[in-house]
Coordinates of C-alpha atoms and ligand atoms in Angstrom, one line a residue:
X1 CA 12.5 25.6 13.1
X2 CA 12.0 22.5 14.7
X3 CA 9.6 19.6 14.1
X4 CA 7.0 19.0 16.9
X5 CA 5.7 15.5 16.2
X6 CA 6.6 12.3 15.0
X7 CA 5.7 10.1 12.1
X8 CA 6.7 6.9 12.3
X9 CA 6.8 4.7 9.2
X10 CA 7.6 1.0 9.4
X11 CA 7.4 -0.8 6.4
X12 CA 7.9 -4.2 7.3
X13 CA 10.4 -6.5 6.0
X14 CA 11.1 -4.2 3.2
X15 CA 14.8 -4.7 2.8
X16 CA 16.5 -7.7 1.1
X17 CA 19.5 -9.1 -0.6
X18 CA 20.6 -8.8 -4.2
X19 CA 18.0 -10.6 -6.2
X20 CA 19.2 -12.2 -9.7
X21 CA 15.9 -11.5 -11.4
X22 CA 16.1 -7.9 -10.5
X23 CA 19.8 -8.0 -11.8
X24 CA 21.1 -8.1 -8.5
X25 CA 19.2 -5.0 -6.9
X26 CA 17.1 -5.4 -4.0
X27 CA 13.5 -5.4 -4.8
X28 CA 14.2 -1.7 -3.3
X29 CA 17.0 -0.7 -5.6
X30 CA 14.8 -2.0 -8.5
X31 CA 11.5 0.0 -7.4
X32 CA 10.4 3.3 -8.8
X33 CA 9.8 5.0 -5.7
X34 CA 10.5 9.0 -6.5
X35 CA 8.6 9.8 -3.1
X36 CA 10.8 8.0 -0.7
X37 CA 14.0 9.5 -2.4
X38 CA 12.8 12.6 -1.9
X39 CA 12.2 11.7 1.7
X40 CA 15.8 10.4 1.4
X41 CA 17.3 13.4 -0.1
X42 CA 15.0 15.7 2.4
X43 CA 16.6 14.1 5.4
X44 CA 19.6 12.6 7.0
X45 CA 19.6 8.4 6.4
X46 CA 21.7 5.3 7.7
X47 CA 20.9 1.7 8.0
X48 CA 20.1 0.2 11.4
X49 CA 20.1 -3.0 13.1
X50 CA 16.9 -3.0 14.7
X51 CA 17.9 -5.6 18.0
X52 CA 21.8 -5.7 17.5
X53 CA 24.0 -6.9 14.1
X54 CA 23.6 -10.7 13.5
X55 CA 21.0 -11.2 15.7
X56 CA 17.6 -12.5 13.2
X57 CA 14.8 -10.3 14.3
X58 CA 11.0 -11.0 14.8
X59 CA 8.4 -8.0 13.8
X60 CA 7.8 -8.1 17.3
X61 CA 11.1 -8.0 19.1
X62 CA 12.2 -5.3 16.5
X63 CA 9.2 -3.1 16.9
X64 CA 9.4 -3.2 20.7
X65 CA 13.6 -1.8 20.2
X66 CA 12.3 0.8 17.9
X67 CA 9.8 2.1 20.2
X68 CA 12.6 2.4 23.1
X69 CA 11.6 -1.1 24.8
X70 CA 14.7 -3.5 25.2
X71 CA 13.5 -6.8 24.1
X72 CA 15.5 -8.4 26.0
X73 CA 13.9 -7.2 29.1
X74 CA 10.1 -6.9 27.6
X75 CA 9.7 -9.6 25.4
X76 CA 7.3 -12.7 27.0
X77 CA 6.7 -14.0 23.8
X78 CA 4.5 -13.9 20.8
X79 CA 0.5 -15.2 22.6
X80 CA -0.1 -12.1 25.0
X81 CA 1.0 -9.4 22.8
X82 CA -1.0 -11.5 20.3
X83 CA -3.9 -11.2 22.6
X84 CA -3.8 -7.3 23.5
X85 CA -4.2 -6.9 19.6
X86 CA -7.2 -8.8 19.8
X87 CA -8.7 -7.0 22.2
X88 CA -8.3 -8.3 25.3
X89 CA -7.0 -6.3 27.7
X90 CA -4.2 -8.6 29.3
X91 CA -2.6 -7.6 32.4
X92 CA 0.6 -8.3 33.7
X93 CA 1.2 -12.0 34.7
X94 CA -2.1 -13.2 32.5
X95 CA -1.4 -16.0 30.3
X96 CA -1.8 -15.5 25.8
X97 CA -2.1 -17.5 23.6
X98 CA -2.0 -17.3 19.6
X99 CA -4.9 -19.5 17.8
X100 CA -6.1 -21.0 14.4
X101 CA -9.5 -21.9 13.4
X102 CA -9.1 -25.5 12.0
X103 CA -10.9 -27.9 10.1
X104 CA -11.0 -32.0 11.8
X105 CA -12.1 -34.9 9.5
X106 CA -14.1 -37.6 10.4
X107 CA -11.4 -39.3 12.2
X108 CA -10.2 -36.7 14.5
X109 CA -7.2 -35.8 12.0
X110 CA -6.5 -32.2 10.9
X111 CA -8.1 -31.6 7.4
X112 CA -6.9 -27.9 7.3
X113 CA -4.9 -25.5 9.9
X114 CA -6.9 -22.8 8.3
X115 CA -10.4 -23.8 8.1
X116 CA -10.7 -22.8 4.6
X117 CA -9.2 -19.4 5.4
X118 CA -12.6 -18.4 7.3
X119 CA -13.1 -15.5 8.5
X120 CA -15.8 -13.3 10.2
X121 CA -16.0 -15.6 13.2
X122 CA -17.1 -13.4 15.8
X123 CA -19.9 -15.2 15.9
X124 CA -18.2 -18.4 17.2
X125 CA -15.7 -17.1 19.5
X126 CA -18.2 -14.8 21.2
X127 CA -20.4 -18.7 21.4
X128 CA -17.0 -20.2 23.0
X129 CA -16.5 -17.0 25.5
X130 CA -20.3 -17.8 26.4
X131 CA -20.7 -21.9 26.6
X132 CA -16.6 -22.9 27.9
X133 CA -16.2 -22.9 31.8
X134 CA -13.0 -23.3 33.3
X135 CA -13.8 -22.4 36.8
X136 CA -13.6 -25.8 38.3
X137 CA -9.8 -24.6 37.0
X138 CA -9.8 -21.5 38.8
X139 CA -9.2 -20.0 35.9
X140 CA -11.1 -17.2 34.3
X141 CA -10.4 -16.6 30.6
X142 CA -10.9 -14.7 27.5
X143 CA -11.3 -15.7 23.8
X144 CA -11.5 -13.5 20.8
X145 CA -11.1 -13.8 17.1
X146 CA -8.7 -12.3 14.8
X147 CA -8.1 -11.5 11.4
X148 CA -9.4 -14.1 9.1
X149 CA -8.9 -17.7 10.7
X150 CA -6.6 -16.4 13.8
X151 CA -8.1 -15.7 16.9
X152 CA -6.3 -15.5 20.7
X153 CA -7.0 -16.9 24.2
X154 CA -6.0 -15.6 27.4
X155 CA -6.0 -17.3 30.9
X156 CA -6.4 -15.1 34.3
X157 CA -5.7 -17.4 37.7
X158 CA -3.6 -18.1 40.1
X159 CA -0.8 -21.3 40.1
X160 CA -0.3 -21.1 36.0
X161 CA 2.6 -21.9 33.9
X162 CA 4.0 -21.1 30.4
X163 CA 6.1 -23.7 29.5
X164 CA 3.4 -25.9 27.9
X165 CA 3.7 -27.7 24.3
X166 CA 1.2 -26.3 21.2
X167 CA -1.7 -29.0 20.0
X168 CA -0.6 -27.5 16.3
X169 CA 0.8 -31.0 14.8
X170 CA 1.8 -27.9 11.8
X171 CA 1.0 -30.1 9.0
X172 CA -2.2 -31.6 7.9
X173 CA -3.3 -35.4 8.1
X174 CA -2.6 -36.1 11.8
X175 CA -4.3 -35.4 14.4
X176 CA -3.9 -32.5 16.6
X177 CA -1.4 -32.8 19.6
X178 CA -1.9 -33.4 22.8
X179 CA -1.1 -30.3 25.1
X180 CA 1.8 -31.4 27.8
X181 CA 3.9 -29.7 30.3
X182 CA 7.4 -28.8 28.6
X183 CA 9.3 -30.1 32.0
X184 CA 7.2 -31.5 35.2
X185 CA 6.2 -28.1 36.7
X186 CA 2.9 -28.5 38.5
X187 CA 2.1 -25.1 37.0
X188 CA 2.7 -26.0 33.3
X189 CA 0.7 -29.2 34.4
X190 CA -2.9 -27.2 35.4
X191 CA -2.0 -24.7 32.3
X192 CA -1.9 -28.3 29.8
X193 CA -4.8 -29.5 31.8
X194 CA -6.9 -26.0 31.3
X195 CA -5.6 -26.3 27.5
X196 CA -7.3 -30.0 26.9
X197 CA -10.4 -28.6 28.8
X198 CA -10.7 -25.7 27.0
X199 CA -10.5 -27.4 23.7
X200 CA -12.7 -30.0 24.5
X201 CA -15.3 -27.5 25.4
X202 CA -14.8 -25.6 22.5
X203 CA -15.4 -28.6 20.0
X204 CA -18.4 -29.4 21.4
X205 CA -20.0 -25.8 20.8
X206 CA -18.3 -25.4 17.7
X207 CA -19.6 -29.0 16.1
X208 CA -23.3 -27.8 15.8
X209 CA -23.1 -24.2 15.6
X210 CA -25.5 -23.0 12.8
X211 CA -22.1 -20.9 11.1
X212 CA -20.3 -24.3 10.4
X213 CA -23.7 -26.0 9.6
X214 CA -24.3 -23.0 7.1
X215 CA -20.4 -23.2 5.9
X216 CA -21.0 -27.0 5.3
X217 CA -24.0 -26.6 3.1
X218 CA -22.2 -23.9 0.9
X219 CA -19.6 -27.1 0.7
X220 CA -16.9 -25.1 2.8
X221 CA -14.7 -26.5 5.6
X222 CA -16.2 -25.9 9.2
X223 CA -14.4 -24.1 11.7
X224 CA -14.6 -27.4 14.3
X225 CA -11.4 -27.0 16.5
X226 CA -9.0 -24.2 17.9
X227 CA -5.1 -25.4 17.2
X228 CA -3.3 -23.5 19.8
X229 CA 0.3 -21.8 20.8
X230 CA 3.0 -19.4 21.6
X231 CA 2.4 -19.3 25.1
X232 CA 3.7 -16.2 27.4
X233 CA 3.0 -14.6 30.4
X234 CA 2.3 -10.8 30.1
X235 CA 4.6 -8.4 31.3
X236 CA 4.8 -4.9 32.8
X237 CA 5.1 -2.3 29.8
X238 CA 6.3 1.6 31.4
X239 CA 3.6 3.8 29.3
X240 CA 4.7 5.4 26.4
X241 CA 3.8 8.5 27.4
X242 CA 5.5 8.2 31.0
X243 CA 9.0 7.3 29.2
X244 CA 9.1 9.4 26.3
X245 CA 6.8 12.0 27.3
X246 CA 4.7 11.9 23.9
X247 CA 0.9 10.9 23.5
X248 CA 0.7 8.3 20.5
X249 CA -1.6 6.6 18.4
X250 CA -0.7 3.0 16.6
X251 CA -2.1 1.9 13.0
X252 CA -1.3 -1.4 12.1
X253 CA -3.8 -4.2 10.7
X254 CA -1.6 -7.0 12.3
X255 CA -3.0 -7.8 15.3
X256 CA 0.9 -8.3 16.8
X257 CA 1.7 -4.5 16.3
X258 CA -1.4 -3.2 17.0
X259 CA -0.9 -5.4 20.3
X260 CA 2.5 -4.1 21.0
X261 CA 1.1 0.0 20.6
X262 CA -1.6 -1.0 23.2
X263 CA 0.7 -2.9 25.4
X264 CA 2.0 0.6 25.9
X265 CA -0.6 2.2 25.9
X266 CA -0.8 3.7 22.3
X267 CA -4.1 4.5 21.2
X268 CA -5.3 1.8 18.3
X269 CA -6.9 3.8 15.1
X270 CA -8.6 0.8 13.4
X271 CA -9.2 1.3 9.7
X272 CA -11.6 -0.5 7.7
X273 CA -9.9 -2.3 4.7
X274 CA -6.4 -2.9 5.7
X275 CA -5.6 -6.5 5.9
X276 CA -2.0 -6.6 6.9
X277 CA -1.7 -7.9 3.4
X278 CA -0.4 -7.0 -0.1
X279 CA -4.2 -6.2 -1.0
X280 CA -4.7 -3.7 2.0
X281 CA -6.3 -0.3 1.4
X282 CA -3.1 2.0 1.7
X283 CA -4.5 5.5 1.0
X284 CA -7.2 4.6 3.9
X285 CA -4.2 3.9 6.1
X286 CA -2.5 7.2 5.0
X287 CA -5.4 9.5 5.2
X288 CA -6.1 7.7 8.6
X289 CA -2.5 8.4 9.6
X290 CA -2.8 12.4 8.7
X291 CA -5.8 12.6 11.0
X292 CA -4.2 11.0 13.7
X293 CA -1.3 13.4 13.6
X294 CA -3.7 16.1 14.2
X295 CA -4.1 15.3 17.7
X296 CA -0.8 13.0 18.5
X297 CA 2.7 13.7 19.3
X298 CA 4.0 10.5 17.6
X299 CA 2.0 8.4 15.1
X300 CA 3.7 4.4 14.4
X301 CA 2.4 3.4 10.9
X302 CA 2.6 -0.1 10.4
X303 CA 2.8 -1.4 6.1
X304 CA 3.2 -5.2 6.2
X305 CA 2.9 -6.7 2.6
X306 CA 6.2 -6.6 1.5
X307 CA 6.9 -8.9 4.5
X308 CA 4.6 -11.3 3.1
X309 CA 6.2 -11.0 -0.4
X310 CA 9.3 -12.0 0.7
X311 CA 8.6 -15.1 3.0
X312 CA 6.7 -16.1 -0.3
X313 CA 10.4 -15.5 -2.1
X314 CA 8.6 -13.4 -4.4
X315 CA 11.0 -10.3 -5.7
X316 CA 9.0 -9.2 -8.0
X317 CA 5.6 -9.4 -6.3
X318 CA 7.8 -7.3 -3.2
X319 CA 9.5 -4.4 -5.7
X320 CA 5.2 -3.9 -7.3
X321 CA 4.3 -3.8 -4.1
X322 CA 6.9 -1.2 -3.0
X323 CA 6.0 1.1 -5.6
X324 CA 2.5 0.6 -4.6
X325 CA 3.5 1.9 -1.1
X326 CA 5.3 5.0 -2.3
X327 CA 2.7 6.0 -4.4
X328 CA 0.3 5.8 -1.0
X329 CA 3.3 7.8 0.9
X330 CA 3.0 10.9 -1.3
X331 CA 0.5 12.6 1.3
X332 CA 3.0 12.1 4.0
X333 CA 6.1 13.3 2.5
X334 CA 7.0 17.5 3.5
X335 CA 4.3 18.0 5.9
X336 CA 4.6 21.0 8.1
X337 CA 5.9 20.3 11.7
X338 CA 6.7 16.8 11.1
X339 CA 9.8 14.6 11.7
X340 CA 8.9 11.6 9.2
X341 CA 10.7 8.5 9.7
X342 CA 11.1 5.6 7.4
X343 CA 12.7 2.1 8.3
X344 CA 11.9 -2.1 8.1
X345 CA 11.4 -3.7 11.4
X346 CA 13.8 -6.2 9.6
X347 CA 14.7 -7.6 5.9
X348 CA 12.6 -10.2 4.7
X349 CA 15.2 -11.4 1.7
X350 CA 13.4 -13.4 -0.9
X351 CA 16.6 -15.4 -1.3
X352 CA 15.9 -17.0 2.6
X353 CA 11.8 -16.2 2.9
X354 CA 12.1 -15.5 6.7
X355 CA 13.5 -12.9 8.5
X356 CA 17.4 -12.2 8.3
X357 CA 19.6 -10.0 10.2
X358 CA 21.1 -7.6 7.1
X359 CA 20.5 -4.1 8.8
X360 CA 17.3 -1.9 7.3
X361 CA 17.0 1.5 5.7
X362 CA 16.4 4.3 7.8
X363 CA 15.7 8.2 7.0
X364 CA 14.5 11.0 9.1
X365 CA 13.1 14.1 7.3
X366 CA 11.9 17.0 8.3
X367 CA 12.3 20.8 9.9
X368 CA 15.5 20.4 12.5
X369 CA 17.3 17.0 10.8
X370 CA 20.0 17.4 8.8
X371 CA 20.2 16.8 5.5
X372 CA 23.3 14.4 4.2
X373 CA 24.4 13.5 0.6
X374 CA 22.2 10.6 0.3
X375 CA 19.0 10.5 -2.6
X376 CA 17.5 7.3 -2.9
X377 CA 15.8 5.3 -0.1
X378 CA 17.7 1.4 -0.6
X379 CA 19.8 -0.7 1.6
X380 CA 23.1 0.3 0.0
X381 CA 22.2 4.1 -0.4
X382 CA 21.6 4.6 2.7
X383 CA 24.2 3.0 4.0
X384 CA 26.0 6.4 3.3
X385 CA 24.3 8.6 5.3
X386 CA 24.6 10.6 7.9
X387 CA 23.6 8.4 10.9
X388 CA 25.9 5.5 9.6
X389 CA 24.6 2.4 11.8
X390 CA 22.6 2.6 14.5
X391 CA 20.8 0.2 16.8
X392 CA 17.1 0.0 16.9
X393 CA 17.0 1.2 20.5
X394 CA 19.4 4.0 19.7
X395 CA 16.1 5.3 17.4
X396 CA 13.8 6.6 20.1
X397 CA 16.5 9.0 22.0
X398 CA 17.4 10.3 18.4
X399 CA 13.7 11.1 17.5
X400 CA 13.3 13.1 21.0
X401 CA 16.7 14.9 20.7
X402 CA 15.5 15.8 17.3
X403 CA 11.5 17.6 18.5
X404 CA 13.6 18.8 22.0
X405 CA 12.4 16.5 24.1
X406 CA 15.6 15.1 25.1
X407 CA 16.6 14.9 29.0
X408 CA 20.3 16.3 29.6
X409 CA 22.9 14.0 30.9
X410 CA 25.1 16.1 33.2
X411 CA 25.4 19.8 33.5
Ligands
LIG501 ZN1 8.1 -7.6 10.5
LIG502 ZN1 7.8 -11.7 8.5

């Protein structure tokens, strides 16, 4: 028998380093997680470096490898992909940007990057997509709010650059930069100057909308500026479905991987209580992920809190939350017809509380894989499996080989 479909599980920044208050196990050695060892012992495991060994990956870079896209050649940066997971519908050569809700004081100086951790600001970004006008610019563009106190911009015009500075001073106190051009490109200069004009406009609206007026009253900081940065251009993404010949859906609740699966032309499945966070609804995410298998070839499942456990250098926050996830997983384990893969995009080692380059976990189950020696799901387990180590862009041919989708290379 052979599996027909793909379910793709990336639970990010799940690997780590020998912790000393788990007795030197990884927060994933330590973890009760009896349903990804039986994944483990079901399938045929390795570890992988999801870009190439040594080299430090970002969620986004490494997701982009794992889905068959050489980051070297794809990557533009963090703002448009950023932007497509907001829901604008960027097209190649359109300008993204990332953006914070912020809070000014009195004097102009940044009170809080955050803005109190608002959120539900639809209301204000849809008043800055109606009230800013940048066509004296040239330049049409598109402004939509994220998760919580992120939100994204994107530019559309002719004669724009990327290589502009952020007006995100990253500490509180001072006031907000001013935009510049990074070198003395006239392009970069009209992209700085439609920067300062858009966040000009902006404050104006934002200073006497009734939602900050109401957040003052309840004594909460007002959403009064937009810090913006991570400039990029978009790029041209091949579908999905034209490379790999599979229809796919994407569930992620950060806006970054949900962008890259659109980019590509995933289909988004939205679900309602996932935060991207350690308290997101996982059995929504599951059940939401069963469904979606139903009519898709190749399902990429997205589980970020253990990511955020570890750039908070929190080991035992990360292993709770690990067991939490493999408790959610139990649905997903031995279903019929199904290759399921598990892996990190990359570690996330408490020890360093940013991204490091030790290669992830991986394990592919189901009807067609082998099945090696190997019966727990850690970094060091693993590492004795049956597909040794791999590169992240090695992943996608693998998975195709595996449901017989695989072209032949010679005769
Ligand atoms: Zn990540
Ligand atoms: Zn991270």
């Amino acid at each position: 028998m052979t599996a027909h479909r793909i379910l793709f599980i990336v639970l990010d920044g799940i690997s780590d380093r020998p912790c000393p208050e788990l007795g030197n196990r990884t927060p994933l050695q330590a973890a009760l997680t009896p349903v990804l060892d039986r994944i483990a012992r079901d399938g045929v495991c390795g570890i992988m470096d999801t870009i190439a060994p040594g080299i430090r990956p970002g969620s986004d870079t490494a997701h982009l490898s794992l889905l068959g896209y050489d980051p070297e050649k794809y990557y533009t940066g963090r703002g448009p992909l950023e932007a497509e997971g907001c829901g604008i519908r960027m097209e190649p050569g359109m300008i993204g940007f990332r953006c914070n809700y912020a809070t000014l004081d009195d004097q102009g100086r940044v009170a809080d990057r955050r803005a109190g951790r608002v959120h539900g600001t639809e209301t204000l970004s849809n008043a800055i997509q109606e009230g800013v006008d940048l066509s004296s610019l040239g330049i049409e563009f598109f402004f939509r709010s994220g998760a919580g106190h992120r939100a994204a911009l994107a530019f559309r015009g002719e004669g724009l650059g990327v290589a502009v500075t952020s007006n995100d001073p990253k500490k509180e106190g001072v006031p907000p930069l001013p935009f510049e051009p990074r070198d003395g490109d006239e392009a970069d200069r009209k992209t700085a100057q439609a920067l300062r004009e858009f966040v000009r406009q902006a404050e104006g609206i934002l200073r006497d909308h009734p939602f900050n007026a109401s957040r003052r009253e309840k004594g909460l900081l007002p959403a009064n500026t937009v810090l913006i940065r991570g400039a990029g251009r978009m790029g041209h993404f091949e579908s999905f479905s034209t490379k790999h010949g599979l229809s796919g859906k994407v569930i992620s609740a950060a806006a970054l991987i949900a962008g890259i699966g659109s980019a590509i032309g995933l289909t988004r499945v939205d679900v309602p209580g996932t935060t991207g966070s350690v308290n997101t609804d996982l059995a929504a995410k599951v059940r939401a992920a069963r469904e979606a298998l139903s009519t898709s070839d190749f399902v990429l499942v997205n589980i970020k809190g253990a990511d955020e456990a570890g750039h908070d250098g929190d080991a035992r926050a990360k292993m709770a939350f690990i067991e939490k996830i493999d408790l959610a997983l139990a649905p997903l384990a031995g279903l019929p017809g199904t290759l399921i893969v598990v892996c990190a995009d990359h570690s996330t080692p408490c020890s360093v509380k940013d991204h490091s380059a030790d290669p992830v976990p991986l394990v592919i189950s189901g009807e067609g894989a082998r099945v090696d020696r190997v019966t727990a799901f850690d970094e060091v387990s693993c590492a004795e499996g049956g597909l040794h180590r791999i590169r992240g862009l090695s992943l996608m041919p693998i998975l195709l080989d595996l449901v017989n989708r695989s072209p032949k290379f010679g005769a």
